[in-house]
Coordinates of C-alpha atoms in Angstrom, one line a residue:
Chain A
M1 CA -11.3 12.2 -19.5
T2 CA -10.0 8.7 -19.2
Y3 CA -12.3 6.0 -18.1
Q4 CA -12.8 2.3 -18.7
V5 CA -16.0 0.4 -18.5
M6 CA -15.9 -3.4 -18.6
Y7 CA -18.5 -6.2 -18.3
N8 CA -17.6 -9.5 -16.7
Q9 CA -20.2 -12.1 -17.6
N10 CA -19.1 -14.5 -14.8
D11 CA -19.7 -11.9 -12.1
Q12 CA -22.5 -10.2 -14.0
M13 CA -20.7 -7.0 -13.1
V14 CA -20.0 -3.8 -15.0
T15 CA -16.9 -2.1 -13.5
F16 CA -16.3 1.6 -14.0
T17 CA -12.7 2.8 -13.6
G18 CA -10.9 6.2 -13.8
C19 CA -12.3 9.6 -14.4
M20 CA -15.6 10.2 -16.3
R21 CA -15.9 13.9 -17.1
P22 CA -17.2 14.1 -20.6
Q23 CA -18.2 17.2 -22.5
T24 CA -20.6 15.4 -24.9
Q25 CA -22.8 12.4 -24.8
E26 CA -20.8 10.9 -27.6
E27 CA -17.9 10.4 -25.3
L28 CA -20.1 8.0 -23.3
L29 CA -21.0 5.6 -26.2
E30 CA -18.8 2.9 -24.6
V31 CA -20.8 3.2 -21.4
N32 CA -24.1 2.9 -23.1
K33 CA -22.9 0.0 -25.3
T34 CA -21.5 -1.9 -22.3
L35 CA -24.6 -1.3 -20.1
A36 CA -26.9 -2.4 -22.9
M37 CA -24.8 -5.6 -23.5
A38 CA -24.8 -6.3 -19.7
A39 CA -28.5 -5.9 -19.5
E40 CA -29.0 -8.3 -22.3
K41 CA -26.8 -11.0 -20.9
A42 CA -27.3 -10.7 -17.1
M43 CA -30.0 -12.7 -15.3
G44 CA -31.3 -12.1 -11.8
M45 CA -28.9 -9.5 -10.5
L46 CA -26.7 -7.1 -12.4
Y47 CA -23.9 -5.4 -10.5
L48 CA -22.7 -1.9 -11.3
N49 CA -19.4 -1.4 -9.6
F50 CA -18.3 2.2 -9.1
N51 CA -15.6 1.6 -6.4
R52 CA -12.8 2.4 -8.8
L53 CA -14.3 5.4 -10.5
E54 CA -12.6 8.4 -9.0
F55 CA -14.6 11.2 -10.6
I56 CA -17.9 11.6 -12.4
N57 CA -19.4 14.8 -13.7
N58 CA -23.0 15.7 -14.0
M59 CA -23.4 14.8 -17.6
A60 CA -21.9 11.3 -17.1
F61 CA -24.0 10.8 -13.9
H62 CA -27.2 11.7 -15.8
E63 CA -26.4 9.4 -18.7
V64 CA -25.7 6.5 -16.3
M65 CA -28.9 7.2 -14.4
K66 CA -31.0 7.3 -17.6
H67 CA -29.4 4.1 -18.8
I68 CA -30.2 2.4 -15.5
G69 CA -33.8 3.5 -16.0
L70 CA -33.8 2.0 -19.5
I71 CA -32.6 -1.3 -18.1
I72 CA -35.1 -1.4 -15.2
N73 CA -38.0 -0.7 -17.6
A74 CA -36.8 -3.2 -20.3
K75 CA -35.9 -6.0 -17.9
P76 CA -38.6 -6.5 -15.3
K77 CA -37.0 -9.6 -13.8
L78 CA -33.6 -7.9 -13.4
T79 CA -32.5 -6.2 -10.2
I80 CA -29.5 -3.9 -10.0
K81 CA -27.0 -3.6 -7.2
I82 CA -24.8 -0.5 -7.2
I83 CA -21.5 -1.0 -5.5
I84 CA -19.8 2.0 -4.0
S85 CA -16.8 2.8 -1.7
S86 CA -16.6 5.0 1.4
V87 CA -13.2 6.1 0.1
I88 CA -15.0 8.0 -2.8
P89 CA -17.0 10.8 -1.1
W90 CA -19.4 11.5 -4.1
S91 CA -20.4 7.9 -4.6
E92 CA -22.9 7.4 -1.8
K93 CA -24.5 10.9 -2.2
K94 CA -25.0 10.5 -5.9
M95 CA -26.1 6.9 -6.1
T96 CA -28.7 7.4 -3.4
W97 CA -30.5 9.8 -5.8
I98 CA -30.9 6.9 -8.3
K99 CA -32.8 4.9 -5.7
Q100 CA -35.4 7.7 -5.5
F101 CA -36.4 7.2 -9.1
Y102 CA -36.3 3.5 -9.7
D103 CA -37.4 0.3 -8.0
R104 CA -35.3 -2.8 -7.9
I105 CA -32.1 -0.9 -7.1
S106 CA -30.0 -1.5 -4.1
I107 CA -26.7 0.0 -3.0
E108 CA -23.9 -1.8 -1.3
Q109 CA -20.9 -0.1 0.3
Y110 CA -18.2 -2.6 -0.8
D111 CA -15.7 -1.7 1.9
N112 CA -18.2 -2.0 4.7
N113 CA -17.5 -5.7 4.6
F114 CA -14.6 -6.3 2.3
Y115 CA -13.0 -9.0 4.5
P116 CA -14.8 -11.2 7.0
G117 CA -13.0 -10.1 10.2
Q118 CA -13.3 -6.4 9.4
E119 CA -15.6 -5.5 12.3
V120 CA -13.4 -7.1 14.9
I121 CA -10.1 -5.7 13.5
E122 CA -11.1 -2.1 12.7
N123 CA -12.4 -1.1 16.1
D124 CA -10.4 0.9 18.6
H125 CA -10.0 -2.1 20.9
F126 CA -7.3 -3.3 18.6
I127 CA -5.1 -0.2 19.0
P128 CA -3.3 -1.4 22.2
V129 CA -2.4 -4.7 20.4
L130 CA -0.9 -2.8 17.4
R131 CA 1.0 -0.3 19.6
T132 CA 2.7 -2.9 21.8
Q133 CA 3.5 -5.3 19.0
T134 CA 5.5 -2.8 17.0
K135 CA 7.5 -1.9 20.0
I136 CA 8.9 -5.5 20.6
I137 CA 9.3 -6.2 16.9
W138 CA 11.2 -3.1 15.8
A139 CA 14.7 -3.9 17.2
Q140 CA 14.9 -7.0 14.9
E141 CA 12.8 -5.6 12.1
K142 CA 14.9 -2.6 11.4
K143 CA 17.9 -4.8 10.7
L144 CA 15.8 -7.1 8.5
L145 CA 14.3 -4.2 6.6
A146 CA 17.9 -3.2 5.6
E147 CA 18.7 -6.7 4.6
H148 CA 15.5 -6.9 2.5
G149 CA 16.6 -3.8 0.6
L150 CA 15.2 -0.7 2.3
K151 CA 17.7 2.1 1.9
K152 CA 17.8 5.7 3.0
G153 CA 16.0 8.1 0.6
M154 CA 13.6 5.5 -0.9
S155 CA 9.9 6.2 -1.2
V156 CA 7.8 4.0 1.1
A157 CA 4.2 3.0 1.2
D158 CA 2.9 1.1 4.2
I159 CA -0.4 -0.6 3.4
C160 CA -2.6 -1.4 6.4
C161 CA -0.4 0.9 8.5
G162 CA -2.5 0.6 11.6
V163 CA -1.7 3.3 14.2
G164 CA 1.3 4.4 12.2
D165 CA 4.1 3.5 14.6
F166 CA 5.9 1.6 11.9
I167 CA 6.1 4.5 9.4
S168 CA 7.1 6.8 12.2
L169 CA 10.1 4.5 13.0
V170 CA 11.0 4.0 9.4
Y171 CA 10.9 7.8 8.9
Q172 CA 13.4 8.2 11.8
E173 CA 15.7 5.4 10.8
F174 CA 15.7 5.5 7.0
N175 CA 14.8 9.1 6.1
P176 CA 12.6 8.2 3.2
S177 CA 12.1 10.7 0.3
Q178 CA 8.3 10.1 0.8
I179 CA 6.4 7.9 3.1
I180 CA 2.6 7.3 3.4
G181 CA 0.5 5.0 5.5
I182 CA -2.9 3.7 4.3
D183 CA -5.5 2.0 6.5
H184 CA -9.2 1.3 6.5
S185 CA -9.8 1.7 10.2
K186 CA -10.8 5.3 11.1
P187 CA -10.0 4.9 14.8
N188 CA -6.4 3.7 13.8
L189 CA -6.0 6.6 11.4
N190 CA -7.2 9.2 13.9
Y191 CA -4.8 7.8 16.5
A192 CA -1.9 7.8 13.9
R193 CA -2.6 11.4 12.9
R194 CA -2.8 12.5 16.6
I195 CA 0.6 10.9 17.3
A196 CA 2.2 12.4 14.2
E197 CA 0.8 15.8 15.2
D198 CA 2.1 15.4 18.8
N199 CA 5.6 14.6 17.5
G200 CA 5.5 17.5 15.0
L201 CA 5.6 15.0 12.0
S202 CA 2.2 15.7 10.4
D203 CA 4.0 17.2 7.3
K204 CA 6.2 14.2 6.9
L205 CA 3.9 11.2 7.7
K206 CA 0.9 11.2 5.4
Y207 CA -2.0 9.0 6.2
H208 CA -4.8 8.1 3.8
Y209 CA -8.1 6.4 4.3
G210 CA -8.3 3.5 1.9
D211 CA -8.7 -0.2 1.5
A212 CA -5.8 -2.4 0.6
G213 CA -7.7 -4.1 -2.3
N214 CA -8.4 -0.9 -4.1
L215 CA -5.6 1.7 -4.0
F216 CA -7.0 3.5 -7.0
F217 CA -5.6 6.9 -5.7
I218 CA -2.0 5.7 -6.0
R219 CA -0.5 5.6 -9.5
D220 CA 1.1 2.5 -11.0
N221 CA 4.9 2.1 -10.2
E222 CA 5.0 4.9 -7.6
F223 CA 6.9 3.5 -4.6
D224 CA 10.4 1.9 -4.2
F225 CA 9.4 -0.1 -1.1
V226 CA 5.9 -1.3 -0.4
T227 CA 5.2 -2.9 3.0
C228 CA 2.3 -4.8 4.3
R229 CA 2.9 -6.1 7.8
L230 CA 1.0 -8.6 9.8
S231 CA -2.0 -7.9 7.5
L232 CA -2.2 -10.2 4.5
Q233 CA -3.1 -12.8 7.0
I234 CA -6.3 -11.0 8.0
F235 CA -7.8 -11.0 4.5
D236 CA -9.7 -13.9 3.0
K237 CA -8.4 -13.0 -0.5
P238 CA -4.7 -12.0 0.1
E239 CA -3.9 -12.4 -3.7
L240 CA -6.1 -9.3 -4.4
I241 CA -4.1 -7.2 -1.9
L242 CA -0.8 -8.5 -3.3
K243 CA -1.9 -7.5 -6.8
E244 CA -2.4 -3.9 -5.6
L245 CA 1.0 -3.9 -3.8
H246 CA 2.6 -5.1 -7.0
R247 CA 0.8 -2.5 -9.1
I248 CA 2.0 0.5 -7.0
C249 CA 5.6 -0.8 -6.6
K250 CA 8.2 0.5 -9.0
P251 CA 9.9 -2.0 -11.4
G252 CA 13.0 -3.0 -9.4
G253 CA 11.3 -2.0 -6.2
K254 CA 10.5 -4.3 -3.3
I255 CA 7.4 -5.7 -1.8
Y256 CA 7.9 -6.5 1.9
L257 CA 5.6 -8.6 4.0
T258 CA 5.4 -10.0 7.5
N259 CA 3.0 -12.7 8.7
E260 CA 2.8 -15.1 11.6
T261 CA 2.4 -18.7 12.6
Y262 CA 0.4 -17.7 15.6
S263 CA -0.4 -21.3 16.8
K264 CA 3.3 -21.9 17.2
T265 CA 3.7 -19.2 19.9
L266 CA 5.4 -21.0 22.7
G267 CA 6.2 -20.8 26.4
Y268 CA 7.7 -22.7 29.2
P269 CA 6.7 -23.8 31.9
Q270 CA 3.1 -25.0 31.2
S271 CA 4.0 -25.5 27.5
E272 CA 0.9 -27.6 26.8
I273 CA -1.7 -25.2 28.0
I274 CA 0.1 -22.3 26.3
S275 CA 0.3 -24.1 23.0
R276 CA -3.4 -25.1 23.2
T277 CA -4.3 -21.5 23.9
Y278 CA -2.6 -20.2 20.8
E279 CA -4.0 -23.1 18.7
E280 CA -7.5 -22.1 19.9
A281 CA -6.9 -18.4 19.2
S282 CA -5.7 -19.2 15.7
K283 CA -8.9 -21.3 15.1
M284 CA -11.0 -18.4 16.3
F285 CA -9.3 -16.0 13.8
K286 CA -9.8 -18.7 11.1
F287 CA -13.5 -18.8 11.9
L288 CA -13.7 -15.1 11.0
G289 CA -11.8 -15.7 7.7
M290 CA -8.3 -14.7 9.0
D291 CA -5.3 -17.0 8.5
L292 CA -2.8 -16.3 11.3
E293 CA -0.8 -19.3 10.0
F294 CA -0.1 -17.4 6.7
G295 CA 3.7 -17.0 7.3
P296 CA 5.0 -20.1 5.5
K297 CA 2.5 -19.5 2.6
M298 CA 4.2 -16.2 1.5
N299 CA 6.8 -17.9 -0.7
S300 CA 4.1 -19.4 -3.0
Y301 CA 2.0 -16.2 -3.0
L302 CA 5.1 -14.1 -3.9
Q303 CA 5.9 -16.5 -6.7
D304 CA 2.4 -16.3 -8.0
A305 CA 2.8 -12.5 -8.1
H306 CA 5.8 -13.0 -10.4
L307 CA 8.3 -11.5 -8.0
K308 CA 11.9 -12.4 -8.2
D309 CA 14.8 -12.6 -5.6
I310 CA 12.3 -13.8 -3.1
R311 CA 13.8 -14.0 0.4
I312 CA 12.2 -15.3 3.6
D313 CA 13.6 -14.9 7.1
P314 CA 12.3 -15.9 10.5
M315 CA 11.9 -13.2 13.0
M316 CA 11.5 -14.9 16.4
I317 CA 10.5 -12.6 19.2
T318 CA 11.7 -14.2 22.4
T319 CA 12.2 -13.4 26.1
D320 CA 15.9 -13.2 25.2
S321 CA 15.6 -10.9 22.3
T322 CA 13.2 -8.3 23.8
S323 CA 12.3 -6.9 27.2
R324 CA 10.2 -9.3 29.2
E325 CA 8.1 -6.4 30.5
D326 CA 7.3 -5.3 26.9
F327 CA 6.6 -8.9 25.8
K328 CA 4.3 -9.3 28.8
V329 CA 2.3 -6.1 27.8
V330 CA 1.9 -7.6 24.3
V331 CA 0.5 -10.8 25.6
E332 CA -1.8 -9.0 27.9
S333 CA -3.2 -7.0 25.0
W334 CA -3.7 -10.2 23.0
R335 CA -5.5 -11.8 26.0
D336 CA -7.8 -8.8 26.5
Y337 CA -8.6 -8.6 22.8
I338 CA -8.9 -12.3 22.0
C339 CA -10.8 -13.4 25.2
N340 CA -13.3 -10.5 24.7
D341 CA -13.8 -9.1 21.2
L342 CA -12.7 -12.2 19.3
A343 CA -14.2 -14.8 21.5
I344 CA -17.5 -12.9 21.6
A345 CA -17.5 -12.7 17.7
N346 CA -16.9 -16.5 17.8
K347 CA -19.9 -16.8 20.1
K348 CA -17.8 -18.6 22.8
D349 CA -19.3 -19.1 26.2
E350 CA -18.0 -17.8 29.5
T351 CA -16.3 -21.1 30.5
Y352 CA -14.4 -21.2 27.2
R353 CA -13.3 -17.6 27.7
K354 CA -12.1 -18.2 31.2
E355 CA -10.0 -21.2 30.2
L356 CA -8.5 -19.1 27.4
T357 CA -7.7 -16.3 29.8
Q358 CA -6.0 -18.8 32.0
G359 CA -3.9 -20.0 29.1
F360 CA -2.7 -16.4 28.3
N361 CA -2.0 -15.9 32.0
S362 CA 0.2 -19.0 31.9
H363 CA 2.1 -17.5 29.0
I364 CA 2.4 -14.2 31.0
R365 CA 3.8 -16.1 34.0
A366 CA 6.3 -17.9 31.7
I367 CA 7.5 -14.4 30.5
E368 CA 7.7 -13.1 34.0
S369 CA 9.6 -16.1 35.4
K370 CA 13.4 -15.8 35.3
R371 CA 13.6 -19.5 34.6
G372 CA 10.8 -19.3 32.0
F373 CA 11.0 -18.8 28.2
A374 CA 8.5 -17.5 25.6
S375 CA 8.5 -16.9 21.9
W376 CA 6.4 -15.5 19.1
P377 CA 7.2 -16.5 15.5
I378 CA 6.9 -14.0 12.7
W379 CA 8.1 -14.5 9.1
V380 CA 9.5 -11.8 7.0
A381 CA 9.4 -12.1 3.2
S382 CA 10.2 -9.8 0.3
G383 CA 10.5 -10.0 -3.5
T384 CA 11.5 -7.7 -6.3
K385 CA 9.2 -6.5 -9.0
S386 CA 10.5 -7.3 -12.5
Chain B
M1 CA -9.5 39.9 -1.8
A2 CA -8.9 38.0 1.4
T3 CA -10.3 39.5 4.6
S4 CA -8.2 39.6 7.8
E5 CA -9.9 36.3 8.9
E6 CA -9.3 34.7 5.5
K7 CA -5.8 33.6 4.6
L8 CA -5.1 33.6 0.9
L9 CA -3.5 30.2 0.0
L10 CA -3.3 30.3 -3.7
S11 CA -4.3 32.5 -6.6
V12 CA -4.5 31.3 -10.2
S13 CA -5.4 33.3 -13.3
Y14 CA -6.5 32.1 -16.7
E15 CA -7.2 33.9 -20.0
M16 CA -10.8 32.9 -20.6
E17 CA -10.1 32.4 -24.3
K18 CA -7.4 29.9 -23.6
F19 CA -9.3 28.2 -20.8
S20 CA -12.4 27.8 -23.0
N21 CA -10.6 26.2 -25.9
D22 CA -10.3 22.8 -24.3
W23 CA -12.9 21.1 -22.1
R24 CA -10.2 19.1 -20.4
H25 CA -9.0 22.3 -18.7
C26 CA -11.9 21.9 -16.2
D27 CA -10.7 18.5 -15.2
Y28 CA -7.0 19.2 -15.1
S29 CA -7.4 22.5 -13.2
A30 CA -9.9 21.0 -10.7
S31 CA -7.6 18.0 -10.0
Y32 CA -4.5 20.1 -9.8
L33 CA -5.9 22.7 -7.5
A34 CA -7.6 20.1 -5.3
Q35 CA -4.4 18.2 -4.8
L36 CA -2.5 21.4 -3.9
I37 CA -5.1 22.5 -1.4
S38 CA -5.4 19.0 0.1
S39 CA -1.7 18.2 0.5
R40 CA -1.8 19.2 4.1
A41 CA -5.2 18.0 4.9
T42 CA -5.9 15.3 7.5
D43 CA -7.0 12.9 4.8
P44 CA -5.5 14.2 1.6
T45 CA -7.1 11.6 -0.7
K46 CA -10.6 12.1 0.4
Q47 CA -10.5 15.9 0.5
S48 CA -8.8 16.0 -2.8
I49 CA -11.5 13.9 -4.5
M50 CA -14.2 16.0 -2.9
L51 CA -12.7 19.3 -3.8
S52 CA -11.9 18.3 -7.3
T53 CA -15.5 17.2 -7.8
V54 CA -17.0 20.5 -6.7
I55 CA -14.4 22.7 -8.4
N56 CA -14.8 20.8 -11.6
E57 CA -18.6 21.3 -11.6
L58 CA -18.2 25.1 -11.1
L59 CA -15.5 25.2 -13.8
E60 CA -17.8 23.3 -16.2
V61 CA -20.5 25.9 -15.6
I62 CA -18.1 28.7 -16.2
Y63 CA -16.8 27.0 -19.4
H64 CA -20.4 26.9 -20.7
L65 CA -20.8 30.7 -20.2
K66 CA -18.7 31.1 -23.3
E67 CA -17.1 34.3 -21.9
K68 CA -14.2 34.0 -24.2
T69 CA -12.7 37.5 -24.1
R70 CA -12.0 38.1 -20.5
S71 CA -10.0 36.6 -17.6
L72 CA -10.9 34.1 -14.9
M73 CA -9.1 34.3 -11.5
I74 CA -9.4 31.7 -8.9
E75 CA -8.5 32.6 -5.3
I76 CA -8.4 29.9 -2.6
K77 CA -8.6 31.0 1.0
D78 CA -8.6 29.4 4.4
S79 CA -10.8 30.9 7.1
G80 CA -9.8 28.3 9.7
S81 CA -13.1 26.3 9.7
D82 CA -13.8 26.6 5.9
I83 CA -12.1 26.5 2.6
I84 CA -13.2 29.4 0.4
I85 CA -12.8 29.4 -3.3
D86 CA -13.6 32.6 -5.2
F87 CA -14.1 32.4 -9.0
C88 CA -13.7 36.0 -10.2
L89 CA -14.6 36.8 -13.7
S90 CA -16.2 39.5 -15.8
M91 CA -19.4 38.5 -17.5
S92 CA -21.9 39.7 -20.1
E93 CA -25.1 41.2 -18.8
K94 CA -27.0 38.1 -20.0
N95 CA -24.9 35.8 -17.8
Q96 CA -25.1 38.2 -14.8
L97 CA -28.9 38.0 -15.1
L98 CA -28.7 34.2 -15.1
F99 CA -26.7 34.2 -11.9
N100 CA -28.9 36.8 -10.3
S101 CA -31.9 34.6 -10.9
F102 CA -30.1 31.4 -9.7
F103 CA -29.0 33.1 -6.5
S104 CA -32.4 34.8 -5.8
C105 CA -33.1 31.7 -3.6
N106 CA -30.5 31.1 -0.9
D107 CA -32.4 28.5 1.1
A108 CA -30.4 25.3 1.0
E109 CA -33.4 23.1 1.6
Q110 CA -35.3 24.7 -1.2
L111 CA -32.4 24.4 -3.5
K112 CA -32.2 20.7 -2.7
K113 CA -35.8 20.3 -3.7
V114 CA -35.2 22.1 -6.9
Y115 CA -32.2 19.7 -7.6
L116 CA -34.5 16.7 -7.1
S117 CA -37.0 18.2 -9.5
E118 CA -34.3 18.9 -12.0
L119 CA -33.1 15.3 -11.8
K120 CA -36.7 14.2 -12.5
R121 CA -36.5 16.2 -15.7
V122 CA -33.2 14.4 -16.6
V123 CA -34.9 11.0 -15.9
N124 CA -37.8 12.0 -18.2
N125 CA -35.4 13.1 -20.9
E126 CA -36.4 16.7 -20.6
E127 CA -33.9 19.5 -20.7
A128 CA -32.6 20.4 -17.2
H129 CA -31.5 23.7 -15.8
R130 CA -28.2 24.8 -17.3
F131 CA -26.9 25.3 -13.7
I132 CA -27.9 21.9 -12.5
G133 CA -24.2 21.3 -11.6
L134 CA -24.5 24.2 -9.0
Y135 CA -27.7 22.7 -7.6
E136 CA -25.9 19.4 -7.3
I137 CA -22.9 20.7 -5.3
I138 CA -25.3 22.4 -2.9
A139 CA -27.5 19.3 -2.5
D140 CA -24.8 16.7 -2.4
Y141 CA -21.9 18.2 -0.7
D142 CA -23.3 21.0 1.5
V143 CA -21.3 23.6 -0.3
Q144 CA -22.4 27.2 0.3
L145 CA -22.5 29.1 -2.9
S146 CA -22.9 32.8 -3.3
Y147 CA -22.7 35.4 -6.0
Q148 CA -21.5 39.0 -5.7
K149 CA -21.3 41.6 -8.4
K150 CA -18.6 44.2 -8.1
P151 CA -17.6 46.9 -10.6
E152 CA -16.1 45.1 -13.6
I153 CA -16.0 41.8 -11.8
N154 CA -18.4 39.0 -10.7
I155 CA -17.4 36.7 -7.8
L156 CA -18.8 33.2 -7.4
R157 CA -17.9 32.1 -3.9
M158 CA -17.8 28.5 -2.9
K159 CA -17.4 27.7 0.8
L160 CA -17.1 24.3 2.3
A161 CA -15.9 22.8 5.6
A162 CA -12.2 22.4 5.8

């Protein structure tokens, strides 16, 4: 039984980590001591965070439950919030029992709302965007992956894998010794698993439901190459995700990221309306806590994560480097998603949405026109774990 | 034994004396078996955590039986829609009576009510039923548990959706 229990006074939070399956109550002295100390020091709200506790047996659950009762009875002005994760199947079931016995207890599912834009990103309307994007990026990205250190036979983890197209392509191109994809969108994962099954690859491509900020089910130093593509930019606390990517990467292994400067997506003719459209779209993402201008910030984030051999390359998707037809399909998927789901989440009115739609249509015409030009800037970054 | 509809996936046998000399065997065995069974599951992580939780509870109950002289065999089977885990062990008459009594009620709703009342006893610092772990896995995880006595062997069967 290896567990850790820690109290952080700043957050007024007790965090439980690991596996709590004791044989005797004496093995839980640390839990009782920490909960007693937390109850003594906390004022108003005390948080009990179980989202990194993988296992708990009956004895430990009973002890925790009894101790919560002691706190509730001894501190009438204190309320307790229990934080659980949907990734851990026992947590909701067990913790709901506690609510039956005590007042002033609430339960929060942490990964229900672990980044501000979650509701807009994790629905199945986003699937066409993910599918079409990978298609036009891959030709350039497979070369860059090799330049950034991905070699045949490496173990690969793709965090925020979306619908899994990327790991499927990496599997075919680089023949990894092991490859997994992790995502927190159930529609994405269902889609990914169906595609893997259709292609006879279910045994090779493994998908796990999980959130990028809490990969407790992956051991430290497990993967040679850890990727997180077009995703750090959607989280309001990218440093927390990067910390997990760093933890699961082997020493000497690589962390590989891609992010955009979405407002710099260009087109000609009608350059101005096209630029304004992407600037507006970027602002709407920002309103939901997403930073689609994250690309140039990767250098400083990778340095803060103490990575070495940091390398950053531009990956410019243009009407010259990819099929115009495929590029058009991508912009159509952006238009449909941004002018509907995203604009509605931003509470934009009909007029605004119509103007935005016209802007995207201008971009589509620029792509279709033989004399026109369009580009989408993505930045590729990697660093080595010491 | 696996029936024609049940495909045997894995069979593990322990000497009870060795199994019972270290509490951590419950955790190690539960986690190891759960990972093996779940390796081909749609969501291996989630299923593995779930299976490890329920297998561990049953192993902890078996550990406390103190049946030190005989063997324990675990058979894991796939019936298509369900995963079936049979814990086969010989038991003293006293323990057989305990299981007979526990399984005299097979109404899941009633068992959930009993679990709630057992939890109340825990909250009130009273001694709870020694099989509270079994009530828990029925109440929390919709596991179907059954008990069968055959000559020389007792089978605790755990059935849960694949």
